């Protein structure tokens, strides 16, 4: 056997065999043993990328685990994790999982009431906070959640003068653990081997569109089965480079950053701040990138804005080659081949336009680009495909460890989410609901047997999504089964399906489609302040606030054009007849949408009842008072006269 073959065989022997009957702690130990000098995490702090190897990562995780145990953490305990993406927060989650505990990430902008709900739900005794802001939030909760006894913080700025029992810095916790490991030689291997495949990997929550979010505990074998399914479905490969910027409380982040990151030895790059994601993306140039459609839309808006500010010649060249690229992608989607002239122009476009744009964005090394969470607009999807980015739709859920189906690289379609991944069984119930079965599916909601019985039936996950499977196996997701409603004339529709298509417009950020039991459909629209604001500035339309801009006649016509385009593809009885531009965005702090930006319809229909009644009453204007919640938790009221528009 040749030397390169021996090296390849030796490398393969140290790789995970895709068997989910193991744990992240054990896989981390394998990585440290065989690839100890390889970079595992890279975090930007104070303008410098700080690197941590697999050996260093294991040492830090074990020291923190030993420190937590010394301070009373036991198997079955819970730890809240609050903050933006930070290396130490990820390490803390791995340490908790190694001890058999529940790591519960919380959205950093969660209100005190939301954090209290999570803390009380799991009787959390420990918390890991990013900085002073999150520590203050937790200290306020102690009176209402007395079980919260130990708070560990990462960033010490502003906290040195705090004299509070149970409050400690990361360094102090780690040092305590290091002393234990030095004094107890067997403790290191004990912690590595303590976690079990059936033990908890992460404690996340459902979106909570119909009430309080339900607790979802995913076992070690669940998340690793999801990674195996994704690997076999070509979602990711070994040693990808990723940017860890997604909210840590979203299952998509844990599944990619932690589960796949450890199991497949990714290089996990963590941005300096949420505001620097695009800048750090360019510096890293990841090979794998997962983003919600809204993020892809925002990036496209950035590109368009920059081109508007460029010279007329550059703009014409850009528009020409993008148009050619989009036309070629449309041909491919229709199963047709582009002409030799079109292929030549695409090659020229790669040199002159596409390559430089991808380099500026940090997309030039990207092997796989994924979008998930909701449908993506056709224009956005085709634009990135035209750039030469292999953008594909991913379909997943919290309850199934994030990976259900994905489009194959050579079978991309605008209306499907691809075929179910290897290891995932899919069938459609009589009422049109998508049913799923896989090792990646959870075993039930946390302390909620009633919800579990309704969701897991005979081993099948009732996804709650309506859809169908095409003859060649491609899955089409229409929307939530619970949202299948009828007009007064008996026409069946799914509001979310229409809303997603309205949001294909870069000028529409959120929208609520109305019509249940009514004679026709109406809509309440929240404009995208950045896209519409730039559009207004280019045209010399002055405005002083979101509310002011939303009520401009020109903006109403802009939104009306977007609605008309969607109406053209809808049956006559399901076309939107009237709409209003709201004077504020739907806000998760106000309870109108979830942290993942899904509508809470019951809240919206109750809070905006006066607008809904005016839309269906034929009025031309309506005075609306809307409650808003400030960062401090205090509430206020915005009052505005809204125009109502016919279509």
Coordinates of C-alpha atoms in Angstrom, one line a residue:
X1 CA 0.0 0.0 0.0
X2 CA 1.3 3.5 -1.0
X3 CA 2.1 6.1 1.6
X4 CA -0.9 8.3 0.6
X5 CA -3.2 5.3 0.8
X6 CA -1.9 4.5 4.3
X7 CA -2.4 8.1 5.4
X8 CA -6.0 8.0 4.0
X9 CA -6.7 4.8 5.8
X10 CA -5.4 6.1 9.0
X11 CA -7.5 9.2 8.7
X12 CA -10.6 7.2 8.0
X13 CA -10.0 5.1 11.1
X14 CA -10.3 8.2 13.3
X15 CA -13.5 9.5 11.7
X16 CA -16.9 9.1 13.1
X17 CA -18.6 6.0 11.5
X18 CA -22.0 7.9 11.5
X19 CA -23.4 5.6 14.2
X20 CA -25.6 7.9 16.4
X21 CA -25.2 5.6 19.4
X22 CA -22.5 7.9 20.9
X23 CA -22.3 11.4 22.4
X24 CA -20.9 14.7 21.5
X25 CA -18.4 14.5 24.5
X26 CA -17.0 11.3 23.2
X27 CA -16.7 12.6 19.7
X28 CA -15.0 15.7 21.0
X29 CA -12.5 13.5 22.8
X30 CA -11.8 11.5 19.6
X31 CA -11.2 14.8 17.7
X32 CA -8.8 16.0 20.4
X33 CA -6.9 12.7 20.4
X34 CA -6.4 12.3 16.6
X35 CA -6.7 16.0 15.4
X36 CA -5.7 17.9 18.5
X37 CA -3.7 20.6 16.7
X38 CA -6.4 21.3 14.1
X39 CA -8.5 24.5 14.7
X40 CA -11.9 23.8 16.1
X41 CA -13.2 27.3 16.9
X42 CA -12.2 30.7 15.8
X43 CA -13.8 33.7 17.5
X44 CA -13.2 37.3 16.6
X45 CA -12.5 39.5 19.7
X46 CA -11.1 43.1 19.7
X47 CA -10.5 42.8 15.9
X48 CA -8.4 39.6 16.2
X49 CA -9.4 36.0 15.4
X50 CA -8.7 33.9 18.4
X51 CA -8.2 30.2 17.6
X52 CA -8.9 27.2 19.8
X53 CA -7.8 23.7 18.7
X54 CA -9.7 20.5 19.3
X55 CA -7.3 19.6 22.1
X56 CA -7.8 23.1 23.7
X57 CA -11.6 22.8 23.2
X58 CA -11.7 19.5 25.0
X59 CA -9.6 20.8 27.9
X60 CA -11.8 23.9 28.3
X61 CA -15.1 21.9 28.2
X62 CA -13.8 19.3 30.7
X63 CA -12.5 22.0 33.1
X64 CA -15.8 23.9 33.0
X65 CA -17.8 20.6 33.5
X66 CA -15.6 19.8 36.5
X67 CA -16.1 23.3 37.8
X68 CA -19.9 23.1 37.4
X69 CA -20.0 19.8 39.2
X70 CA -18.0 21.3 42.1
X71 CA -20.6 24.0 42.4
X72 CA -23.4 21.5 42.7
X73 CA -24.4 20.7 39.1
X74 CA -25.7 17.1 38.9
X75 CA -27.1 14.8 36.3
X76 CA -30.6 16.1 35.3
X77 CA -29.9 19.8 36.2
X78 CA -30.7 22.6 33.8
X79 CA -28.6 25.6 32.7
X80 CA -30.0 28.7 30.9
X81 CA -27.7 30.1 28.3
X82 CA -28.3 33.7 27.4
X83 CA -26.5 35.8 24.8
X84 CA -25.3 36.1 21.3
X85 CA -23.0 33.5 19.7
X86 CA -19.9 33.2 21.8
X87 CA -17.3 30.4 22.0
X88 CA -17.6 30.0 25.8
X89 CA -21.4 29.8 25.6
X90 CA -21.0 26.9 23.1
X91 CA -18.4 25.3 25.4
X92 CA -20.7 25.6 28.4
X93 CA -23.5 23.8 26.5
X94 CA -21.1 21.0 25.6
X95 CA -20.0 20.8 29.3
X96 CA -23.6 20.6 30.5
X97 CA -24.3 17.8 28.0
X98 CA -21.3 15.9 29.1
X99 CA -22.6 16.0 32.7
X100 CA -26.0 14.7 31.6
X101 CA -27.7 18.0 32.1
X102 CA -30.0 20.2 30.0
X103 CA -28.4 23.1 28.2
X104 CA -31.3 25.6 27.5
X105 CA -30.3 28.4 25.1
X106 CA -32.6 31.4 25.2
X107 CA -32.9 34.2 22.6
X108 CA -30.8 37.1 23.8
X109 CA -33.6 39.6 23.2
X110 CA -36.1 37.5 25.2
X111 CA -38.2 39.5 27.7
X112 CA -37.9 38.9 31.4
X113 CA -41.3 37.1 31.4
X114 CA -40.1 34.7 28.7
X115 CA -36.9 33.9 30.5
X116 CA -38.9 33.3 33.7
X117 CA -41.1 30.9 31.9
X118 CA -38.1 28.9 30.7
X119 CA -36.4 29.0 34.1
X120 CA -39.5 27.8 35.9
X121 CA -40.3 25.2 33.4
X122 CA -37.0 23.3 34.0
X123 CA -36.5 24.5 37.5
X124 CA -33.1 25.8 36.4
X125 CA -30.5 26.2 39.1
X126 CA -27.7 27.4 36.8
X127 CA -27.3 30.1 34.1
X128 CA -24.5 31.1 31.7
X129 CA -24.7 34.7 30.5
X130 CA -22.7 36.5 27.9
X131 CA -22.4 39.9 29.5
X132 CA -23.7 42.5 32.0
X133 CA -27.0 43.0 30.2
X134 CA -27.9 39.3 30.5
X135 CA -26.6 39.1 34.0
X136 CA -28.9 42.0 35.1
X137 CA -31.8 40.2 33.4
X138 CA -31.1 37.0 35.4
X139 CA -30.6 38.8 38.7
X140 CA -34.0 40.4 38.3
X141 CA -35.6 37.0 38.0
X142 CA -34.1 35.6 41.2
X143 CA -37.0 36.8 43.3
X144 CA -39.5 35.0 41.1
X145 CA -37.3 32.1 40.3
X146 CA -35.5 31.3 43.6
X147 CA -34.1 28.0 42.3
X148 CA -31.6 30.0 40.1
X149 CA -28.6 29.9 42.4
X150 CA -25.5 30.1 40.2
X151 CA -24.9 32.6 37.4
X152 CA -21.7 32.4 35.3
X153 CA -20.7 35.2 33.0
X154 CA -18.4 35.4 30.0
X155 CA -17.6 39.1 29.5
X156 CA -16.6 40.7 32.9
X157 CA -17.0 44.3 31.7
X158 CA -19.2 46.2 34.2
X159 CA -19.4 43.3 36.5
X160 CA -16.3 43.6 38.7
X161 CA -18.1 45.6 41.3
X162 CA -21.1 43.2 41.6
X163 CA -21.2 41.6 45.0
X164 CA -23.8 38.9 44.6
X165 CA -23.9 35.4 46.0
X166 CA -23.6 32.7 43.3
X167 CA -22.3 35.1 40.6
X168 CA -18.9 34.1 39.1
X169 CA -16.8 34.7 36.0
X170 CA -15.9 32.0 33.5
X171 CA -12.2 32.1 34.4
X172 CA -13.0 31.4 38.1
X173 CA -15.2 28.5 37.1
X174 CA -12.6 27.1 34.8
X175 CA -9.8 27.4 37.3
X176 CA -11.8 25.5 39.9
X177 CA -12.4 22.8 37.4
X178 CA -8.7 22.6 36.4
X179 CA -7.7 22.2 40.1
X180 CA -10.2 19.3 40.4
X181 CA -8.9 17.6 37.2
X182 CA -5.3 17.9 38.5
X183 CA -6.2 16.5 41.9
X184 CA -8.4 13.7 40.5
X185 CA -6.6 11.9 37.6
X186 CA -9.6 9.7 36.8
X187 CA -12.1 12.6 36.6
X188 CA -11.2 13.5 33.0
X189 CA -12.1 10.1 31.5
X190 CA -15.1 9.9 33.9
X191 CA -16.6 13.1 32.5
X192 CA -16.0 12.0 28.8
X193 CA -17.7 8.7 29.4
X194 CA -20.5 9.9 31.6
X195 CA -23.0 11.1 28.9
X196 CA -25.2 8.6 27.3
X197 CA -26.7 8.4 23.8
X198 CA -30.2 8.6 25.3
X199 CA -29.1 11.5 27.5
X200 CA -30.0 15.2 26.7
X201 CA -28.0 17.1 24.1
X202 CA -29.9 20.4 24.1
X203 CA -33.2 21.8 25.5
X204 CA -34.8 24.0 22.9
X205 CA -38.4 25.2 22.3
X206 CA -41.1 25.1 19.7
X207 CA -42.0 28.3 18.0
X208 CA -45.0 28.9 20.2
X209 CA -47.3 30.3 17.4
X210 CA -50.4 29.2 19.3
X211 CA -49.3 29.7 22.9
X212 CA -46.3 29.4 25.1
X213 CA -43.4 27.5 23.4
X214 CA -43.2 23.9 24.3
X215 CA -40.0 22.4 25.7
X216 CA -38.2 20.0 23.3
X217 CA -35.4 17.9 24.7
X218 CA -33.3 16.3 22.0
X219 CA -31.2 13.4 23.0
X220 CA -27.6 12.9 21.9
X221 CA -28.6 10.2 19.5
X222 CA -31.4 12.3 18.0
X223 CA -29.1 15.2 17.0
X224 CA -26.4 12.8 15.8
X225 CA -28.9 10.8 13.7
X226 CA -29.9 14.2 12.2
X227 CA -26.2 14.8 11.3
X228 CA -25.9 11.3 9.8
X229 CA -29.0 11.9 7.7
X230 CA -27.8 15.3 6.6
X231 CA -24.3 13.9 5.7
X232 CA -25.8 11.1 3.6
X233 CA -28.1 13.6 1.9
X234 CA -25.1 15.8 1.0
X235 CA -26.1 18.7 3.3
X236 CA -22.5 18.9 4.6
X237 CA -19.2 17.1 4.4
X238 CA -16.2 16.5 6.7
X239 CA -14.3 19.6 7.9
X240 CA -16.6 22.3 6.5
X241 CA -15.9 25.9 7.5
X242 CA -19.0 27.6 8.9
X243 CA -20.0 31.0 10.4
X244 CA -21.8 30.5 13.7
X245 CA -24.2 33.5 13.7
X246 CA -27.7 32.0 13.9
X247 CA -29.6 32.5 17.2
X248 CA -28.3 29.9 19.6
X249 CA -31.9 29.1 20.8
X250 CA -32.8 28.0 17.2
X251 CA -32.4 24.3 16.6
X252 CA -30.7 25.1 13.2
X253 CA -27.8 26.6 15.0
X254 CA -27.2 23.7 17.4
X255 CA -27.7 21.1 14.7
X256 CA -25.1 22.7 12.4
X257 CA -22.7 24.4 14.8
X258 CA -22.5 21.9 17.7
X259 CA -23.8 18.5 16.5
X260 CA -22.4 18.5 12.9
X261 CA -19.6 20.8 14.0
X262 CA -18.2 18.3 16.5
X263 CA -19.2 15.1 14.7
X264 CA -17.7 16.2 11.4
X265 CA -14.9 18.4 12.7
X266 CA -16.1 21.7 11.3
X267 CA -14.0 24.9 11.7
X268 CA -16.5 26.9 13.7
X269 CA -16.0 30.7 13.1
X270 CA -17.9 33.0 15.5
X271 CA -18.4 36.7 14.5
X272 CA -17.4 39.6 16.7
X273 CA -20.9 40.9 17.0
X274 CA -24.3 40.4 15.3
X275 CA -23.7 43.8 13.5
X276 CA -20.4 42.5 12.0
X277 CA -21.8 39.3 10.5
X278 CA -21.5 40.4 6.8
X279 CA -18.0 41.8 7.4
X280 CA -16.9 38.6 9.2
X281 CA -18.5 36.5 6.5
X282 CA -16.2 38.0 3.9
X283 CA -13.2 37.4 6.1
X284 CA -14.0 33.7 6.7
X285 CA -15.5 32.8 3.3
X286 CA -17.2 29.6 4.7
X287 CA -17.8 26.5 2.7
X288 CA -21.3 25.9 4.2
X289 CA -23.8 28.6 4.9
X290 CA -27.4 28.3 6.3
X291 CA -29.6 31.3 6.5
X292 CA -33.3 32.1 6.6
X293 CA -34.8 33.7 3.4
X294 CA -34.9 37.0 5.1
X295 CA -31.1 37.0 5.6
X296 CA -30.6 36.1 1.9
X297 CA -33.0 39.0 1.1
X298 CA -31.1 41.4 3.2
X299 CA -27.8 40.4 1.6
X300 CA -29.4 40.9 -1.8
X301 CA -30.7 44.3 -0.7
X302 CA -27.2 45.3 0.3
X303 CA -25.9 44.3 -3.2
X304 CA -28.6 46.3 -4.9
X305 CA -28.0 49.3 -2.7
X306 CA -24.2 49.2 -3.5
X307 CA -25.0 48.9 -7.2
X308 CA -27.3 51.9 -7.1
X309 CA -24.4 53.9 -5.7
X310 CA -21.9 52.7 -8.4
X311 CA -21.3 54.2 -11.8
X312 CA -23.9 53.9 -14.6
X313 CA -21.5 51.7 -16.7
X314 CA -20.9 49.3 -13.8
X315 CA -24.6 49.1 -13.1
X316 CA -25.5 48.3 -16.7
X317 CA -22.8 45.6 -16.9
X318 CA -24.1 44.1 -13.6
X319 CA -27.7 44.1 -14.7
X320 CA -26.9 42.6 -18.1
X321 CA -24.9 39.6 -16.7
X322 CA -27.4 39.0 -13.9
X323 CA -30.2 38.9 -16.4
X324 CA -28.3 36.4 -18.5
X325 CA -27.5 34.3 -15.4
X326 CA -31.2 34.3 -14.3
X327 CA -32.3 33.3 -17.8
X328 CA -29.9 30.4 -17.8
X329 CA -31.1 29.2 -14.4
X330 CA -34.7 29.4 -15.6
X331 CA -33.8 27.2 -18.5
X332 CA -32.2 24.7 -16.2
X333 CA -35.2 24.6 -13.9
X334 CA -37.3 23.8 -17.0
X335 CA -35.0 21.0 -17.9
X336 CA -33.5 22.8 -20.9
X337 CA -29.9 23.5 -21.8
X338 CA -28.6 27.0 -22.3
X339 CA -27.1 27.9 -25.7
X340 CA -23.4 28.1 -26.3
X341 CA -23.6 31.9 -26.4
X342 CA -25.4 32.0 -23.0
X343 CA -22.7 29.7 -21.5
X344 CA -20.0 31.9 -22.9
X345 CA -21.7 35.0 -21.4
X346 CA -22.0 33.3 -18.0
X347 CA -18.3 32.5 -18.1
X348 CA -17.5 36.1 -18.9
X349 CA -20.0 37.2 -16.2
X350 CA -18.1 35.1 -13.7
X351 CA -14.9 36.9 -14.5
X352 CA -16.4 40.4 -14.6
X353 CA -19.3 40.4 -12.1
X354 CA -20.1 37.1 -10.3
X355 CA -16.7 36.3 -9.0
X356 CA -16.0 39.8 -7.6
X357 CA -19.4 40.0 -6.0
X358 CA -19.0 36.6 -4.4
X359 CA -15.5 37.6 -3.2
X360 CA -16.9 40.8 -1.7
X361 CA -19.6 38.9 0.2
X362 CA -17.4 36.0 1.3
X363 CA -19.3 33.5 -0.8
X364 CA -16.5 32.5 -3.2
X365 CA -15.6 29.3 -1.3
X366 CA -19.1 28.2 -0.7
X367 CA -19.9 24.6 -1.6
X368 CA -23.4 24.5 -0.2
X369 CA -25.7 27.3 0.6
X370 CA -29.0 26.5 2.4
X371 CA -32.2 28.3 3.1
X372 CA -34.9 27.1 5.4
X373 CA -37.7 28.2 7.7
X374 CA -40.0 29.4 5.1
X375 CA -40.4 29.8 1.3
X376 CA -37.9 32.0 -0.6
X377 CA -38.8 34.4 -3.3
X378 CA -38.2 33.3 -6.8
X379 CA -36.2 36.4 -7.7
X380 CA -33.9 36.0 -4.7
X381 CA -33.5 32.3 -5.3
X382 CA -32.6 32.7 -9.0
X383 CA -30.3 35.7 -8.3
X384 CA -28.0 33.6 -6.1
X385 CA -28.2 30.6 -8.4
X386 CA -27.2 33.0 -11.3
X387 CA -24.1 34.0 -9.3
X388 CA -23.0 30.4 -9.3
X389 CA -24.0 29.8 -5.6
X390 CA -25.5 26.3 -5.1
X391 CA -28.4 27.6 -3.1
X392 CA -30.8 24.8 -2.0
X393 CA -34.0 24.6 0.1
X394 CA -33.9 22.8 3.4
X395 CA -36.9 21.6 5.4
X396 CA -36.6 20.7 9.0
X397 CA -38.3 21.1 12.5
X398 CA -37.2 21.4 16.1
X399 CA -38.8 18.1 16.9
X400 CA -36.8 16.2 14.3
X401 CA -33.3 17.8 15.0
X402 CA -33.6 20.2 12.1
X403 CA -33.1 17.9 9.1
X404 CA -36.0 16.4 7.2
X405 CA -35.6 17.0 3.5
X406 CA -33.3 18.9 1.2
X407 CA -33.0 19.7 -2.5
X408 CA -30.3 17.8 -4.4
X409 CA -27.7 20.0 -6.1
X410 CA -28.9 18.9 -9.6
X411 CA -32.6 18.8 -8.8
X412 CA -33.5 22.2 -7.6
X413 CA -37.1 23.3 -8.0
X414 CA -38.8 26.5 -6.9
X415 CA -41.9 24.9 -5.3
X416 CA -40.4 21.9 -3.5
X417 CA -38.1 21.2 -0.6
X418 CA -36.5 18.2 -2.3
X419 CA -36.7 14.6 -1.2
X420 CA -36.7 13.3 2.4
X421 CA -33.1 12.7 3.6
X422 CA -31.7 9.2 3.9
X423 CA -32.9 7.8 7.2
X424 CA -36.1 9.9 7.1
X425 CA -39.5 8.3 6.2
X426 CA -42.2 10.5 5.0
X427 CA -45.9 9.9 4.2
X428 CA -49.0 12.1 3.9
X429 CA -52.0 11.6 6.2
X430 CA -55.6 11.6 4.9
X431 CA -56.0 15.3 5.9
X432 CA -52.9 16.3 4.0
X433 CA -50.5 16.5 7.1
X434 CA -46.9 15.5 6.6
X435 CA -45.9 12.6 8.8
X436 CA -42.2 11.8 9.6
X437 CA -40.3 9.0 11.2
X438 CA -36.6 8.9 11.9
X439 CA -34.1 8.3 14.7
X440 CA -33.6 12.1 14.7
X441 CA -37.2 12.6 16.0
X442 CA -37.5 13.5 19.7
X443 CA -39.2 11.3 22.3
X444 CA -41.7 13.9 23.5
X445 CA -42.3 17.4 24.9
X446 CA -40.8 18.2 28.3
X447 CA -43.3 17.4 31.0
X448 CA -46.2 17.7 28.6
X449 CA -47.8 14.2 28.0
X450 CA -50.9 15.6 26.3
X451 CA -49.0 17.5 23.6
X452 CA -46.7 14.4 23.2
X453 CA -49.7 12.1 22.6
X454 CA -51.0 14.4 19.9
X455 CA -47.6 14.8 18.2
X456 CA -46.2 11.3 18.3
X457 CA -48.6 8.6 17.1
X458 CA -47.4 5.1 16.4
X459 CA -43.8 6.3 16.1
X460 CA -44.8 9.0 13.5
X461 CA -44.2 12.7 14.1
X462 CA -47.3 14.7 13.2
X463 CA -45.4 17.6 11.7
X464 CA -48.3 20.0 11.7
X465 CA -47.4 21.0 8.1
X466 CA -49.7 20.4 5.1
X467 CA -48.2 19.1 1.9
X468 CA -47.9 16.4 -0.7
X469 CA -45.3 14.2 -2.4
X470 CA -44.9 14.5 -6.1
X471 CA -44.6 11.3 -8.2
X472 CA -40.8 11.5 -8.3
X473 CA -40.6 11.8 -4.5
X474 CA -40.2 15.5 -4.1
X475 CA -41.9 17.0 -1.1
X476 CA -44.1 20.1 -1.3
X477 CA -44.8 22.0 1.9
X478 CA -47.9 24.2 1.7
X479 CA -48.2 25.6 5.3
X480 CA -49.5 24.7 8.7
X481 CA -52.4 22.3 8.8
X482 CA -54.0 24.3 11.6
X483 CA -54.0 27.3 9.3
X484 CA -56.1 25.6 6.6
X485 CA -59.2 27.8 6.6
X486 CA -62.2 28.7 4.4
X487 CA -63.8 31.8 3.2
X488 CA -67.5 32.5 3.6
X489 CA -68.0 30.9 0.1
X490 CA -66.2 27.8 1.2
X491 CA -62.9 28.3 -0.7
X492 CA -60.0 26.6 1.1
X493 CA -56.8 28.5 1.6
X494 CA -53.7 28.6 3.8
X495 CA -52.9 32.2 4.8
X496 CA -49.2 31.4 5.4
X497 CA -48.8 30.2 1.8
X498 CA -50.0 33.6 0.5
X499 CA -48.1 35.5 3.0
X500 CA -44.8 33.9 2.1
X501 CA -45.3 34.8 -1.5
X502 CA -46.1 38.4 -0.6
X503 CA -42.8 38.5 1.4
X504 CA -41.0 37.5 -1.8
X505 CA -41.1 41.3 -2.4
X506 CA -38.1 43.0 -0.7
X507 CA -40.4 45.8 0.4
X508 CA -42.7 43.6 2.5
X509 CA -41.2 42.4 5.8
X510 CA -44.3 40.8 7.4
X511 CA -47.9 40.5 6.4
X512 CA -51.0 39.0 7.9
X513 CA -53.6 37.7 5.4
X514 CA -57.2 37.8 6.6
X515 CA -60.3 36.1 5.3
X516 CA -61.5 33.3 7.5
X517 CA -65.3 33.2 7.2
X518 CA -65.3 36.4 5.1
X519 CA -66.4 37.1 1.6
X520 CA -62.9 38.1 0.4
X521 CA -59.3 38.4 1.5
X522 CA -57.6 41.4 3.0
X523 CA -54.0 42.0 4.3
X524 CA -52.2 44.0 6.9
X525 CA -48.7 44.8 5.7
X526 CA -45.5 45.7 7.6
X527 CA -43.0 47.3 5.2
X528 CA -39.3 46.7 5.3
X529 CA -37.9 50.0 6.5
X530 CA -34.4 49.5 5.0
X531 CA -35.6 48.5 1.5
X532 CA -38.5 50.9 1.3
X533 CA -36.4 53.6 3.0
X534 CA -33.7 53.3 0.3
X535 CA -36.3 53.2 -2.4
X536 CA -37.8 56.4 -1.1
X537 CA -34.5 58.2 -0.8
X538 CA -33.5 57.4 -4.4
X539 CA -36.8 59.0 -5.5
X540 CA -36.6 62.0 -3.2
X541 CA -39.5 61.1 -1.0
X542 CA -39.0 62.6 2.5
X543 CA -40.0 60.8 5.7
X544 CA -39.3 61.1 9.4
X545 CA -40.2 57.8 10.8
X546 CA -41.4 54.2 10.0
X547 CA -45.0 55.3 10.6
X548 CA -44.6 58.3 8.4
X549 CA -43.0 56.3 5.5
X550 CA -45.6 53.5 5.7
X551 CA -48.5 56.0 5.0
X552 CA -46.9 57.7 2.0
X553 CA -49.2 57.3 -1.1
X554 CA -46.1 56.2 -3.2
X555 CA -45.4 53.5 -0.7
X556 CA -49.0 52.3 -0.8
X557 CA -48.7 52.0 -4.6
X558 CA -45.4 50.1 -4.2
X559 CA -47.0 47.6 -1.8
X560 CA -50.1 47.4 -4.1
X561 CA -47.9 46.4 -7.0
X562 CA -46.4 43.5 -4.9
X563 CA -49.9 42.3 -4.0
X564 CA -51.1 42.5 -7.6
X565 CA -48.3 40.3 -8.7
X566 CA -49.3 37.6 -6.1
X567 CA -53.0 38.1 -7.0
X568 CA -52.3 37.1 -10.6
X569 CA -51.2 33.6 -9.5
X570 CA -54.2 33.1 -7.2
X571 CA -57.7 31.9 -8.0
X572 CA -60.3 34.7 -8.4
X573 CA -61.9 33.9 -5.0
X574 CA -58.6 34.0 -3.1
X575 CA -57.3 37.4 -4.3
X576 CA -56.6 40.1 -1.8
X577 CA -59.2 42.9 -2.3
X578 CA -58.1 45.5 0.4
X579 CA -55.0 46.1 2.5
X580 CA -53.5 48.5 5.0
X581 CA -49.9 49.4 5.7
X582 CA -49.4 49.2 9.4
X583 CA -47.5 52.0 11.3
X584 CA -45.2 49.6 13.1
X585 CA -43.6 46.2 12.6
X586 CA -44.9 43.0 14.1
X587 CA -42.7 42.6 17.2
X588 CA -41.8 39.5 19.2
X589 CA -41.5 41.7 22.3
X590 CA -45.2 42.7 21.8
X591 CA -46.1 39.0 21.4
X592 CA -47.3 39.5 17.8
X593 CA -44.7 37.1 16.3
X594 CA -42.4 34.4 17.7
X595 CA -38.6 34.9 18.0
X596 CA -38.4 33.0 14.6
X597 CA -40.8 35.6 13.1
X598 CA -43.8 33.4 12.8
X599 CA -47.2 35.1 13.2
X600 CA -49.2 34.6 16.4
X601 CA -52.6 35.0 14.6
X602 CA -54.8 35.1 17.6
X603 CA -52.8 38.0 19.1
X604 CA -52.7 39.9 15.8
X605 CA -56.4 39.4 15.1
X606 CA -57.3 40.6 18.6
X607 CA -54.8 43.5 18.8
X608 CA -55.7 44.8 15.3
X609 CA -59.4 44.2 15.5
X610 CA -60.2 47.8 14.7
X611 CA -58.2 47.7 11.5
X612 CA -59.7 44.4 10.4
X613 CA -63.2 45.7 11.0
X614 CA -62.4 48.8 9.1
X615 CA -61.0 46.8 6.1
X616 CA -64.1 44.7 5.9
X617 CA -66.4 47.7 6.7
X618 CA -65.3 49.6 3.6
X619 CA -63.8 52.6 5.5
X620 CA -61.1 54.7 3.9
X621 CA -59.1 55.4 7.1
X622 CA -58.9 54.1 10.6
X623 CA -57.4 55.4 13.8
X624 CA -55.2 52.6 15.3
X625 CA -53.7 52.5 18.8
X626 CA -50.9 49.9 19.0
X627 CA -49.1 48.7 22.2
X628 CA -45.3 48.6 22.0
X629 CA -42.8 47.1 24.4
X630 CA -39.5 48.9 25.1
X631 CA -36.2 47.1 25.8
X632 CA -36.7 47.8 29.5
X633 CA -40.0 45.8 29.5
X634 CA -42.1 49.0 29.9
X635 CA -45.0 49.4 27.5
X636 CA -46.4 52.3 25.5
X637 CA -48.9 53.2 22.9
X638 CA -48.5 54.5 19.3
X639 CA -51.6 56.1 17.8
X640 CA -51.8 56.7 14.0
X641 CA -54.4 57.2 11.3
X642 CA -54.0 54.5 8.7
X643 CA -55.1 54.6 5.1
X644 CA -57.0 51.6 3.7
X645 CA -56.6 50.8 0.1
X646 CA -58.7 48.9 -2.5
X647 CA -57.2 46.7 -5.1

